[in-house]
Short mmCIF file of N, CA, C and O in Angstrom, two decimals:
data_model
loop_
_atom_site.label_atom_id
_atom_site.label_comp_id
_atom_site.label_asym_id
_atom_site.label_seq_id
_atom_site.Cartn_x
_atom_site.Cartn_y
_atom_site.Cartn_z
N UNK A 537 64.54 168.64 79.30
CA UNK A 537 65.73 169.32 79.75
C UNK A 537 66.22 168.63 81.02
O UNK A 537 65.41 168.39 81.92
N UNK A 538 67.41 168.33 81.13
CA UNK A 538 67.84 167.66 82.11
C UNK A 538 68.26 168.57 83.54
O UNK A 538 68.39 169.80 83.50
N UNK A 539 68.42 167.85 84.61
CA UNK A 539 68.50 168.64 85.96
C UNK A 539 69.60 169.82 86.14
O UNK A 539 69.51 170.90 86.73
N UNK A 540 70.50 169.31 85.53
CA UNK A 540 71.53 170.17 85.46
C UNK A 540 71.65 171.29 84.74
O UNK A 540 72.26 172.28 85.15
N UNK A 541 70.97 171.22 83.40
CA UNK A 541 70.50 172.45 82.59
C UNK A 541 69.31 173.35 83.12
O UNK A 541 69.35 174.57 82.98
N UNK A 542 68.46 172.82 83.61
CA UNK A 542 67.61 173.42 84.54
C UNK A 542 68.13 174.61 85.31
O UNK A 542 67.74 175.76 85.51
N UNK A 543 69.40 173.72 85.72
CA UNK A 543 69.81 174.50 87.32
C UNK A 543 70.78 175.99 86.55
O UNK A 543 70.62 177.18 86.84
N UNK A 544 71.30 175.68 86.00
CA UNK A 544 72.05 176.58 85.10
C UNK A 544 71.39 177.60 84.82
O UNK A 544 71.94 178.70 84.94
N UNK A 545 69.83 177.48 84.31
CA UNK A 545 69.11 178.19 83.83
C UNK A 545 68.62 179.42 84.74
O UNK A 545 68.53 180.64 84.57
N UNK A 546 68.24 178.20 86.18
CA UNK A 546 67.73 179.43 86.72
C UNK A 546 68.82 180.13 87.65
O UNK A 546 68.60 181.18 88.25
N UNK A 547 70.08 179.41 87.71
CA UNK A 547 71.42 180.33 87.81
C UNK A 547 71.33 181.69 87.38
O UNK A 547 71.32 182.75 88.01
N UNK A 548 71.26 181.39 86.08
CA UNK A 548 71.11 182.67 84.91
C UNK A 548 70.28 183.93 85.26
O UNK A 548 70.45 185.13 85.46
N UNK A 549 69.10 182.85 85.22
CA UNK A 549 67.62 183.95 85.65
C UNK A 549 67.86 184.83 86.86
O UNK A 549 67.48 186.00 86.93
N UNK A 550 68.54 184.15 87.82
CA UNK A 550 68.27 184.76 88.94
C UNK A 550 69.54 186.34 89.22
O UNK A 550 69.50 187.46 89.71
N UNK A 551 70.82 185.19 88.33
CA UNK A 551 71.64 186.61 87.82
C UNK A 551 70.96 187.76 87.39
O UNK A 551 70.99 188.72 88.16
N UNK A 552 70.38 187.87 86.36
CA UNK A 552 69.78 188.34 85.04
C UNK A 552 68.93 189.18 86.17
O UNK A 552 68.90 190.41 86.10
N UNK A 553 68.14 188.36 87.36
CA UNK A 553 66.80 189.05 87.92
C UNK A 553 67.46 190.36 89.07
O UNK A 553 66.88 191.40 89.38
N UNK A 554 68.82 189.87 89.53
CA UNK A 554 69.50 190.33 90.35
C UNK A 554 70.21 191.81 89.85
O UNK A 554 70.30 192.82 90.55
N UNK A 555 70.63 191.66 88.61
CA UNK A 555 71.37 192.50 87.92
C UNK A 555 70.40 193.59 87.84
O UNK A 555 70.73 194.76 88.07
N UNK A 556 68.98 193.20 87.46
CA UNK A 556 67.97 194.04 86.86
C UNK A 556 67.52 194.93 88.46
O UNK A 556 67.65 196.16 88.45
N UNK A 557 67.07 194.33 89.61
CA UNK A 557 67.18 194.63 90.54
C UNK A 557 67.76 195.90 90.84
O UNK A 557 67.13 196.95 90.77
N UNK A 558 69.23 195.80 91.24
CA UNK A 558 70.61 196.54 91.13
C UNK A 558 70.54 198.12 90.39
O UNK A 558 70.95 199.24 90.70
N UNK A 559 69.75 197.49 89.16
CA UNK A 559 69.97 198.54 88.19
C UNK A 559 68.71 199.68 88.65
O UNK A 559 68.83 200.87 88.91
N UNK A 560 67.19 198.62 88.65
CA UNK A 560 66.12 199.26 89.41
C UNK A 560 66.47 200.31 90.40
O UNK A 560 66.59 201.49 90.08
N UNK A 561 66.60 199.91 91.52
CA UNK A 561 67.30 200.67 92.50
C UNK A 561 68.19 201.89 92.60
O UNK A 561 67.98 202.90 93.27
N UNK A 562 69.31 201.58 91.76
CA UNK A 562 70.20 202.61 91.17
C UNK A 562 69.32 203.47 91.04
O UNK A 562 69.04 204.23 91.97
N UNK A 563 68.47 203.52 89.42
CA UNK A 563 68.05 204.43 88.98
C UNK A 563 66.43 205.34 89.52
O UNK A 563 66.27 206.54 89.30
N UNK A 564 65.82 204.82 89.95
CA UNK A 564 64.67 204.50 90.45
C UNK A 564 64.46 205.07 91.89
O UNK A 564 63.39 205.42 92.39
N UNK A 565 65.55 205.08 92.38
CA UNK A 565 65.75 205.69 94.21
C UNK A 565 65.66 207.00 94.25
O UNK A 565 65.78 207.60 93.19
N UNK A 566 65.42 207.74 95.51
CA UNK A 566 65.01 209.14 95.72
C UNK A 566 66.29 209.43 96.45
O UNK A 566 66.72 208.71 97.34
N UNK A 567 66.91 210.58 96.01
CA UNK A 567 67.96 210.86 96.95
C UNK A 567 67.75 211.32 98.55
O UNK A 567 66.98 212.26 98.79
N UNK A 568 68.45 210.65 99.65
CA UNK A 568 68.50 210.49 101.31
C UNK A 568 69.41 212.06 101.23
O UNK A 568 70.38 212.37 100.54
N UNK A 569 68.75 212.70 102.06
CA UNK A 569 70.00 213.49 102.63
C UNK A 569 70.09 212.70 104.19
O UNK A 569 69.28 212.27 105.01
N UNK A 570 71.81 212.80 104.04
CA UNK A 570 72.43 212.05 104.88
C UNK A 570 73.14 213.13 106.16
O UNK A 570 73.43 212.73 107.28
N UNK A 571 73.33 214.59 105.66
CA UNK A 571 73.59 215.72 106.55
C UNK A 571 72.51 216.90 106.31
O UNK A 571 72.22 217.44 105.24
N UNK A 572 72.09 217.11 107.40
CA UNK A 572 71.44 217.94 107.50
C UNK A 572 71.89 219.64 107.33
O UNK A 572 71.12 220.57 107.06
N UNK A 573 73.45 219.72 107.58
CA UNK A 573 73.88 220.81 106.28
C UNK A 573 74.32 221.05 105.51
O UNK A 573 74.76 222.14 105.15
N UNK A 574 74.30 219.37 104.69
CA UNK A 574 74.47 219.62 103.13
C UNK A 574 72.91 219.07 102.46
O UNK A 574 72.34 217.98 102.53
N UNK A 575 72.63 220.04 101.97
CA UNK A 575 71.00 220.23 101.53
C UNK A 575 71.02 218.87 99.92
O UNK A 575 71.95 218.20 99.46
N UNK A 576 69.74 218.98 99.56
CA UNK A 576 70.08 217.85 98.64
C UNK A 576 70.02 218.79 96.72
O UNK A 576 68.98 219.19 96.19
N UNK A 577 71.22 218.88 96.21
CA UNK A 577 70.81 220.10 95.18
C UNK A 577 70.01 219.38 94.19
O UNK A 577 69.26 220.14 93.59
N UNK A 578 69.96 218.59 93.96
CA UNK A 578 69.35 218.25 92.65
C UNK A 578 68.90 216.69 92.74
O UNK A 578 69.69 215.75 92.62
N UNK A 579 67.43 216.56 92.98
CA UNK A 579 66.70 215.65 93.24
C UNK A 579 66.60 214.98 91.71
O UNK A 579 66.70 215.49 90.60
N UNK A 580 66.42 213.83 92.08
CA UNK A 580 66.83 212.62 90.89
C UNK A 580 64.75 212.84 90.36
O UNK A 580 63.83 213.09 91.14
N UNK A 581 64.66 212.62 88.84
CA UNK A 581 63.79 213.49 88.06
C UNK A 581 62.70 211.93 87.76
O UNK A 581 61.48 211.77 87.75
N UNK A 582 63.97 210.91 87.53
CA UNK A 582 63.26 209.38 87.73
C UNK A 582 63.21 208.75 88.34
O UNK A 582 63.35 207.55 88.10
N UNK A 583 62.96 209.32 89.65
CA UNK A 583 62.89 208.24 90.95
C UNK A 583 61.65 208.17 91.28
O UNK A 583 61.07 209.25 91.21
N UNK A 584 60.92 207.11 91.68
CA UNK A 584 59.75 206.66 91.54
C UNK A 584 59.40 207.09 93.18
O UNK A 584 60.15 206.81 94.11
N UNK A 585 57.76 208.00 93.35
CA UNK A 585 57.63 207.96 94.45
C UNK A 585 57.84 207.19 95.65
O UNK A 585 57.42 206.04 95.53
N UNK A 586 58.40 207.48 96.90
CA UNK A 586 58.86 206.56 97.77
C UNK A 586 57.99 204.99 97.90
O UNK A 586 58.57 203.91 97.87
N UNK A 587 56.32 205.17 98.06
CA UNK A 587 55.92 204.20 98.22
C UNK A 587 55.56 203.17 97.02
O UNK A 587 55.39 201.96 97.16
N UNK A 588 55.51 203.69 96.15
CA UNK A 588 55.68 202.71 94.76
C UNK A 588 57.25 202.56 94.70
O UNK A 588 57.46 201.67 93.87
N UNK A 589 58.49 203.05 95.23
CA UNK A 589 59.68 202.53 95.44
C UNK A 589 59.79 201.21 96.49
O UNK A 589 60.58 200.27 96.43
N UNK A 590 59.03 201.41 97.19
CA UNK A 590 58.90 200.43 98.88
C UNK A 590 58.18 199.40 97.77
O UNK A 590 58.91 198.45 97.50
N UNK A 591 57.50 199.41 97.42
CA UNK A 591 56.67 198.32 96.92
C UNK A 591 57.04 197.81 95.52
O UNK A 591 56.28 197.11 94.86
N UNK A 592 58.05 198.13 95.16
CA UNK A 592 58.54 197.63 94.00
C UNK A 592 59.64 197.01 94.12
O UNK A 592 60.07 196.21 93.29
N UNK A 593 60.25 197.37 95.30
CA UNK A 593 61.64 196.90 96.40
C UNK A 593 61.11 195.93 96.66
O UNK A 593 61.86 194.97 96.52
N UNK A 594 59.88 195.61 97.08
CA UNK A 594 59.47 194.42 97.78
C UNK A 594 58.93 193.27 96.69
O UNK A 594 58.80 192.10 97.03
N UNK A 595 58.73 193.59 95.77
CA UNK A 595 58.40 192.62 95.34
C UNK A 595 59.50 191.97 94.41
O UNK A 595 59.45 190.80 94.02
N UNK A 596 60.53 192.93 94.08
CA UNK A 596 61.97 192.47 93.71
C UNK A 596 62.35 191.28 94.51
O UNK A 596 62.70 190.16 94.14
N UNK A 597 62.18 191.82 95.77
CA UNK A 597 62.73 191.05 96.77
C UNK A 597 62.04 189.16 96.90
O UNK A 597 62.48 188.02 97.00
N UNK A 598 61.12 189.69 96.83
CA UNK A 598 60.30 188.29 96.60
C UNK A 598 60.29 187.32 95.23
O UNK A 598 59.92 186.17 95.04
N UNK A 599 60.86 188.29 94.42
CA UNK A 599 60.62 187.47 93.64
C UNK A 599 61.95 186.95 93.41
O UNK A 599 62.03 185.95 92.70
N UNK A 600 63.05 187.50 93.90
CA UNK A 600 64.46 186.79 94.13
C UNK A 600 64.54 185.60 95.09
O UNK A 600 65.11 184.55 94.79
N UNK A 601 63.95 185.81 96.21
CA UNK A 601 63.80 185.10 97.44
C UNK A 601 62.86 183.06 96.18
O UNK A 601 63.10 181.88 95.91
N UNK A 602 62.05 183.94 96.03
CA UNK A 602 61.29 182.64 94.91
C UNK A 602 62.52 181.99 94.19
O UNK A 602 62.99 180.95 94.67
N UNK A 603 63.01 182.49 93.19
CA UNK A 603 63.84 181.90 92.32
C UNK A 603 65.07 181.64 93.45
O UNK A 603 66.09 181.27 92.86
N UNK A 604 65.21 181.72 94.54
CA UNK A 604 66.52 181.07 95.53
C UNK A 604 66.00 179.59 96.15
O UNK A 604 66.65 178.55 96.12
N UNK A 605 64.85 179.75 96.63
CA UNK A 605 63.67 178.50 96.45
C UNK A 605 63.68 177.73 95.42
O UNK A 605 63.82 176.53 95.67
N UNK A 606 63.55 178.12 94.07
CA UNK A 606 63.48 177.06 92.72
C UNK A 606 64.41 176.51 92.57
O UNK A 606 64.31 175.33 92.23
N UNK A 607 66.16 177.31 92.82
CA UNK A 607 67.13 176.89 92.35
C UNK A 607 67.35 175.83 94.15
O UNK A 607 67.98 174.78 94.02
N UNK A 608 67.08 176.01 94.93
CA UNK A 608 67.23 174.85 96.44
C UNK A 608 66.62 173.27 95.70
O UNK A 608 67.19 172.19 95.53
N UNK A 609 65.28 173.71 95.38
CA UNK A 609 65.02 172.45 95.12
C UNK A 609 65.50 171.73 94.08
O UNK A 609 65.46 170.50 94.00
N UNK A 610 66.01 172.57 93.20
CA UNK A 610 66.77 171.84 91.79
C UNK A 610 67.55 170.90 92.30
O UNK A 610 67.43 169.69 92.12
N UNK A 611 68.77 171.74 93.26
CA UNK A 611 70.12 171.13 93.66
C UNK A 611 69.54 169.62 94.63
O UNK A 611 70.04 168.51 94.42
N UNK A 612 68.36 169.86 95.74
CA UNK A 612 67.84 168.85 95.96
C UNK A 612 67.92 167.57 95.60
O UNK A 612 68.34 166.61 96.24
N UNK A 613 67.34 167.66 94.18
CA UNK A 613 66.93 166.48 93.57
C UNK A 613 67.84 166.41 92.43
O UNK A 613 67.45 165.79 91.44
N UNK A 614 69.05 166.97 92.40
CA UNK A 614 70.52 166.12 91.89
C UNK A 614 70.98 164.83 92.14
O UNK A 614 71.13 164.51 93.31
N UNK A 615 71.19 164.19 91.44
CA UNK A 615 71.53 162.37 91.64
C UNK A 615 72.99 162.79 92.23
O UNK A 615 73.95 163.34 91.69
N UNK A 616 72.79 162.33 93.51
CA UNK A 616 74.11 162.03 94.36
C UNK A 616 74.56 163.04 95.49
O UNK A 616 75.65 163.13 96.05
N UNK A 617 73.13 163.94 95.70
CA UNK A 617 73.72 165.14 96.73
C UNK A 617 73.25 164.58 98.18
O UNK A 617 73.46 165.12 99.27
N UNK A 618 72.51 163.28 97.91
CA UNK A 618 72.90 163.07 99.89
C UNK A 618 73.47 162.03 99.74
O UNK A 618 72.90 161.04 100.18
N UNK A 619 74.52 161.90 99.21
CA UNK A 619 75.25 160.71 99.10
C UNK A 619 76.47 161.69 99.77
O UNK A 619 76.49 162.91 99.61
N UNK A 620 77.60 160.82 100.65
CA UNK A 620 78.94 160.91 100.82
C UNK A 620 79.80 161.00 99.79
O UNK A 620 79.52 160.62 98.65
N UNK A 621 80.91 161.54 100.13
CA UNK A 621 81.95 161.71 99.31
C UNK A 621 82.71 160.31 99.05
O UNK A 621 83.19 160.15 97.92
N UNK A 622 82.84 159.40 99.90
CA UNK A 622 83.03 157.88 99.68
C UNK A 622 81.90 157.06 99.14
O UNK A 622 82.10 156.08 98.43
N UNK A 623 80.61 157.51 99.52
CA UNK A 623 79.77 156.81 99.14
C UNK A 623 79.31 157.09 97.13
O UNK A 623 78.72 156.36 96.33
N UNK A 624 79.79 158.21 97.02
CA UNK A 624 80.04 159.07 95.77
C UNK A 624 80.71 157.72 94.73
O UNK A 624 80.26 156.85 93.98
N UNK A 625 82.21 158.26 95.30
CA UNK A 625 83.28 157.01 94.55
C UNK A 625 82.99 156.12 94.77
O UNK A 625 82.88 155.47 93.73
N UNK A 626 82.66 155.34 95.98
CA UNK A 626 82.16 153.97 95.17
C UNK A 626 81.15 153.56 94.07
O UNK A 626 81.32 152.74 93.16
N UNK A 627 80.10 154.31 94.35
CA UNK A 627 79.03 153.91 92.93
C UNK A 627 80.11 154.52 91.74
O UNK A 627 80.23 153.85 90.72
N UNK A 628 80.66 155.43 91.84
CA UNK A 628 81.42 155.53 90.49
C UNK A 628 82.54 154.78 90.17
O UNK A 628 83.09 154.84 89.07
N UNK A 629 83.00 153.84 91.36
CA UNK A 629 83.44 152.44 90.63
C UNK A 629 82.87 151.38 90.41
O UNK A 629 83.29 150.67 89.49
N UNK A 630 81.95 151.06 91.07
CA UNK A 630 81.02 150.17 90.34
C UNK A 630 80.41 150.26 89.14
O UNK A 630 79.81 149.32 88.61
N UNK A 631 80.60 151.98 88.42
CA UNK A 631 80.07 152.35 87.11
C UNK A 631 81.02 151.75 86.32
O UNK A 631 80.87 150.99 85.37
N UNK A 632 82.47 152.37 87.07
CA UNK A 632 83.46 151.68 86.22
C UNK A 632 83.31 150.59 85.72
O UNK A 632 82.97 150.30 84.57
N UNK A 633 83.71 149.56 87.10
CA UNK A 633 83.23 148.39 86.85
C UNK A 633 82.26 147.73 85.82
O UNK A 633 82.76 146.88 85.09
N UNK A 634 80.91 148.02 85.67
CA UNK A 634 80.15 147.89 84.97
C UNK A 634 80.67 147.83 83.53
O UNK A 634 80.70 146.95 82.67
N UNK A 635 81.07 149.06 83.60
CA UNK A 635 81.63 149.42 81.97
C UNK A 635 82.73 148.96 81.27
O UNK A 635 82.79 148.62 80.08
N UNK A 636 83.42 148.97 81.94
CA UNK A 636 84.86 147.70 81.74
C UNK A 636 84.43 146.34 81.44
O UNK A 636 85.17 145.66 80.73
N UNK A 637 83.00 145.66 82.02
CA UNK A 637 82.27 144.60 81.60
C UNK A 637 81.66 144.64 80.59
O UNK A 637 81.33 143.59 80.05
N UNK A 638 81.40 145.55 80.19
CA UNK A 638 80.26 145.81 79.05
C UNK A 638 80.75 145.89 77.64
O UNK A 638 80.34 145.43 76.57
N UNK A 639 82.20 146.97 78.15
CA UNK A 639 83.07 146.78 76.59
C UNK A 639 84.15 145.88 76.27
O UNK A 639 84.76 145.78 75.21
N UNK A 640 84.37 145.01 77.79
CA UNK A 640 84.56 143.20 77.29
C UNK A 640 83.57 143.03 76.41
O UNK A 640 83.57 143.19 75.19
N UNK A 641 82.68 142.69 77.16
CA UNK A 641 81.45 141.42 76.13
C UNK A 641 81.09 142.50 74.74
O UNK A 641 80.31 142.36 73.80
N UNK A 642 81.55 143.05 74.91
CA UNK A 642 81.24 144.48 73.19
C UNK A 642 82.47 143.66 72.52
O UNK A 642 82.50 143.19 71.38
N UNK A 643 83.66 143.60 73.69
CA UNK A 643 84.97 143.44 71.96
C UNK A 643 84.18 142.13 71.81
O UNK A 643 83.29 142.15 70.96
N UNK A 644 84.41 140.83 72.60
CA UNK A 644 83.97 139.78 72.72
C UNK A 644 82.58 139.67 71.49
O UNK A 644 82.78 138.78 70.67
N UNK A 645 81.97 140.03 71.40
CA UNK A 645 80.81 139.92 70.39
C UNK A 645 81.38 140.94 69.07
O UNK A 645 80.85 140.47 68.06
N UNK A 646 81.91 141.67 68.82
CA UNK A 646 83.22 142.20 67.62
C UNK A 646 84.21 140.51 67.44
O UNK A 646 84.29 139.77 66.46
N UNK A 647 84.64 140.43 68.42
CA UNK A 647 85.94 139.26 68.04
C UNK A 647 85.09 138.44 67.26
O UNK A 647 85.44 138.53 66.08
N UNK A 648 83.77 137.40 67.48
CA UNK A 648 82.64 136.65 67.26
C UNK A 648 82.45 136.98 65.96
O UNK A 648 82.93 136.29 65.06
N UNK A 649 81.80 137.96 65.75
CA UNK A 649 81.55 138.41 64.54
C UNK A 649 82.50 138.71 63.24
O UNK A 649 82.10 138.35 62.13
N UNK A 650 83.48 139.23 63.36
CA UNK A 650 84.99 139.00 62.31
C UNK A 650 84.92 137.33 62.34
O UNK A 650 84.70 136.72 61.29
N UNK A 651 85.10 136.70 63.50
CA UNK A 651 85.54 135.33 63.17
C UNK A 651 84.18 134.50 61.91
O UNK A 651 84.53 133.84 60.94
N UNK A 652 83.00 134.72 62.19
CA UNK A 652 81.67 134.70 61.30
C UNK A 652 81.74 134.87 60.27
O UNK A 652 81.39 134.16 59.33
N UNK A 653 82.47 136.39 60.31
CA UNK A 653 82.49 136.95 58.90
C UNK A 653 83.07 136.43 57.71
O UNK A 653 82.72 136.42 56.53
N UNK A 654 84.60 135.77 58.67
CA UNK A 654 85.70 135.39 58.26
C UNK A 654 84.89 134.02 57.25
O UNK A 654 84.72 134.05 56.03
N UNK A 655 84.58 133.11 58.01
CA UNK A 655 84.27 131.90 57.81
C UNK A 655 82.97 132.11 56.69
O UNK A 655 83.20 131.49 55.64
N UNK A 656 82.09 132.60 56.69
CA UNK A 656 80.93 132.91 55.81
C UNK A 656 81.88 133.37 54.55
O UNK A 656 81.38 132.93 53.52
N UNK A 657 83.08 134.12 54.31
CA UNK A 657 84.05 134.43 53.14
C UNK A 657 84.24 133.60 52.62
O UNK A 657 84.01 133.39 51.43
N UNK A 658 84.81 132.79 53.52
CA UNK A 658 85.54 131.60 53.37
C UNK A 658 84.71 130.56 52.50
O UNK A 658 85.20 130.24 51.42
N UNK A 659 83.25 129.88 52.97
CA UNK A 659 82.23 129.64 52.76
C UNK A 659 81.70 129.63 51.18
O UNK A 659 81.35 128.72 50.43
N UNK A 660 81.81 131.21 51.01
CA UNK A 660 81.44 131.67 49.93
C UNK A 660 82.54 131.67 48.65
O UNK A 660 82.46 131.49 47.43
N UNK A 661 83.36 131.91 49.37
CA UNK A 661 84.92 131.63 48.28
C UNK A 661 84.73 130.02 47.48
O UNK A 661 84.44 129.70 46.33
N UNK A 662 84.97 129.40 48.47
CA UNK A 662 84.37 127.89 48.49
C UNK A 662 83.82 127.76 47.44
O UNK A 662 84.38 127.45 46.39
N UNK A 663 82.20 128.05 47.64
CA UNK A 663 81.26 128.06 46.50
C UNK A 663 81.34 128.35 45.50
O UNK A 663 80.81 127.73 44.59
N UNK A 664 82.06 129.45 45.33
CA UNK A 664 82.21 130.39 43.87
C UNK A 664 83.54 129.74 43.48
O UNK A 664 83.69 129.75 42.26
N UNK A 665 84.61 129.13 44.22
CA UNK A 665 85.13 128.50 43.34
C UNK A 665 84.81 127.34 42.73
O UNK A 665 85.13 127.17 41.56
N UNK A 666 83.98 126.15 43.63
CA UNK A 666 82.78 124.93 42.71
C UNK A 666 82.21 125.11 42.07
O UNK A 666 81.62 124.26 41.40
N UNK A 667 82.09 126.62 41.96
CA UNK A 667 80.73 126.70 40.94
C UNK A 667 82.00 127.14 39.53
O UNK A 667 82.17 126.71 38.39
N UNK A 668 82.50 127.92 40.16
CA UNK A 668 83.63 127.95 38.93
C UNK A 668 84.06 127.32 38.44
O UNK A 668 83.89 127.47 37.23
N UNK A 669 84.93 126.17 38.85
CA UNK A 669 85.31 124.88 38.22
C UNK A 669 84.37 124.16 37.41
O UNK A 669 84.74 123.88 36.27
N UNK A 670 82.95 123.73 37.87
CA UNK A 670 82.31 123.41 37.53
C UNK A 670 81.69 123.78 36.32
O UNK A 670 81.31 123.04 35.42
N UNK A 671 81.64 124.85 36.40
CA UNK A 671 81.42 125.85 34.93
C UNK A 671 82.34 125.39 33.44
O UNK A 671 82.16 125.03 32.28
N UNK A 672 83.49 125.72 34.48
CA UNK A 672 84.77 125.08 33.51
C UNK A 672 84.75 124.04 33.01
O UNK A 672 85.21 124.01 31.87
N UNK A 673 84.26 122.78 33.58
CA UNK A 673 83.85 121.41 33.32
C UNK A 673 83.10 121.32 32.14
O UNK A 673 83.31 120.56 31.20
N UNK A 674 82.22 122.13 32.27
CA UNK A 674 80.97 121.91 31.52
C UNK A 674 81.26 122.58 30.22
O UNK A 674 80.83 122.30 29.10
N UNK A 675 82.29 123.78 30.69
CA UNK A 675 83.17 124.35 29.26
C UNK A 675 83.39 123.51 28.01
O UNK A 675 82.97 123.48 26.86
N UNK A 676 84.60 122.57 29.09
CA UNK A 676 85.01 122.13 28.16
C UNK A 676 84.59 120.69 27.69
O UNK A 676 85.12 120.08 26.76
N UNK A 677 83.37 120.16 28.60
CA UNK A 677 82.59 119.17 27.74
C UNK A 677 81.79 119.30 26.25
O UNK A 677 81.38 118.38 25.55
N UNK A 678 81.71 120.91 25.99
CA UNK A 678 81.07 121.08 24.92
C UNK A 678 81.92 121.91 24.16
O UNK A 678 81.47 122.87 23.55
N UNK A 679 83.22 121.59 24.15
CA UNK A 679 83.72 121.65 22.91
C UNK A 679 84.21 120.50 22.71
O UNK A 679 84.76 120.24 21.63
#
């Protein structure tokens, strides 16, 4: 899998880990009373005791914090991220470059080869017509 699909991936994951998070929390939390004279009427039935909440918070947390780490070093070791923005375009004209050379000597060895082809036809036409005539010769020596 290449670097860039990698990175995508754990893009994803970390969405995916974030979303799940989010949702944890939501559902999972103990209701705060926030005024002390508005009482709390109806305490949430799936909220996970506070300290298995603290500790399940925390390890959410870590394990997001990890995958922000995996996806640093991905981007890291991308071909061309401590390179300049000039220093960028130039290797990508010298790619150019390159390649503009490459599919010269490509037509250049195409042109070569038709001309080969041509002549080996030619060649062979040749032959098959000596041998044809020749045939003919011999036709009509024996009648």
């Amino acid at each position: 899998m290449d670097r860039l699909t990698q990175l995508q991936d754990g893009i994803d994951a970390m969405a995916r880990m974030l979303t799940n998070s989010l949702f944890y929390v939501h559902e999972k939390s103990s209701m705060a009373q926030l005024n002390d004279s508005i009482p709390i009427a109806q305490p949430k039935v799936q909220a996970d005791p506070p300290e298995v909440f603290q500790q399940n918070l925390h390890e959410l947390a870590g394990d997001l914090v990890k995958k922000a780490k995996e996806i640093d070093a991905l981007i890291e070791v991308l071909p061309g991220i401590k390179h300049t923005e000039e220093e960028q375009m130039e290797l990508l004209k010298e790619l150019e470059e390159k390649n503009k050379q490459a599919n010269e000597e490509y037509e250049a060895a195409v042109r070569e080869m038709e001309s080969v082809q041509a002549k080996v036809t030619q060649t062979l036409r040749t032959i098959a017509d000596d041998w044809s005539q020749s045939g003919d010769q011999q036709q009509g020596k024996k009648e």
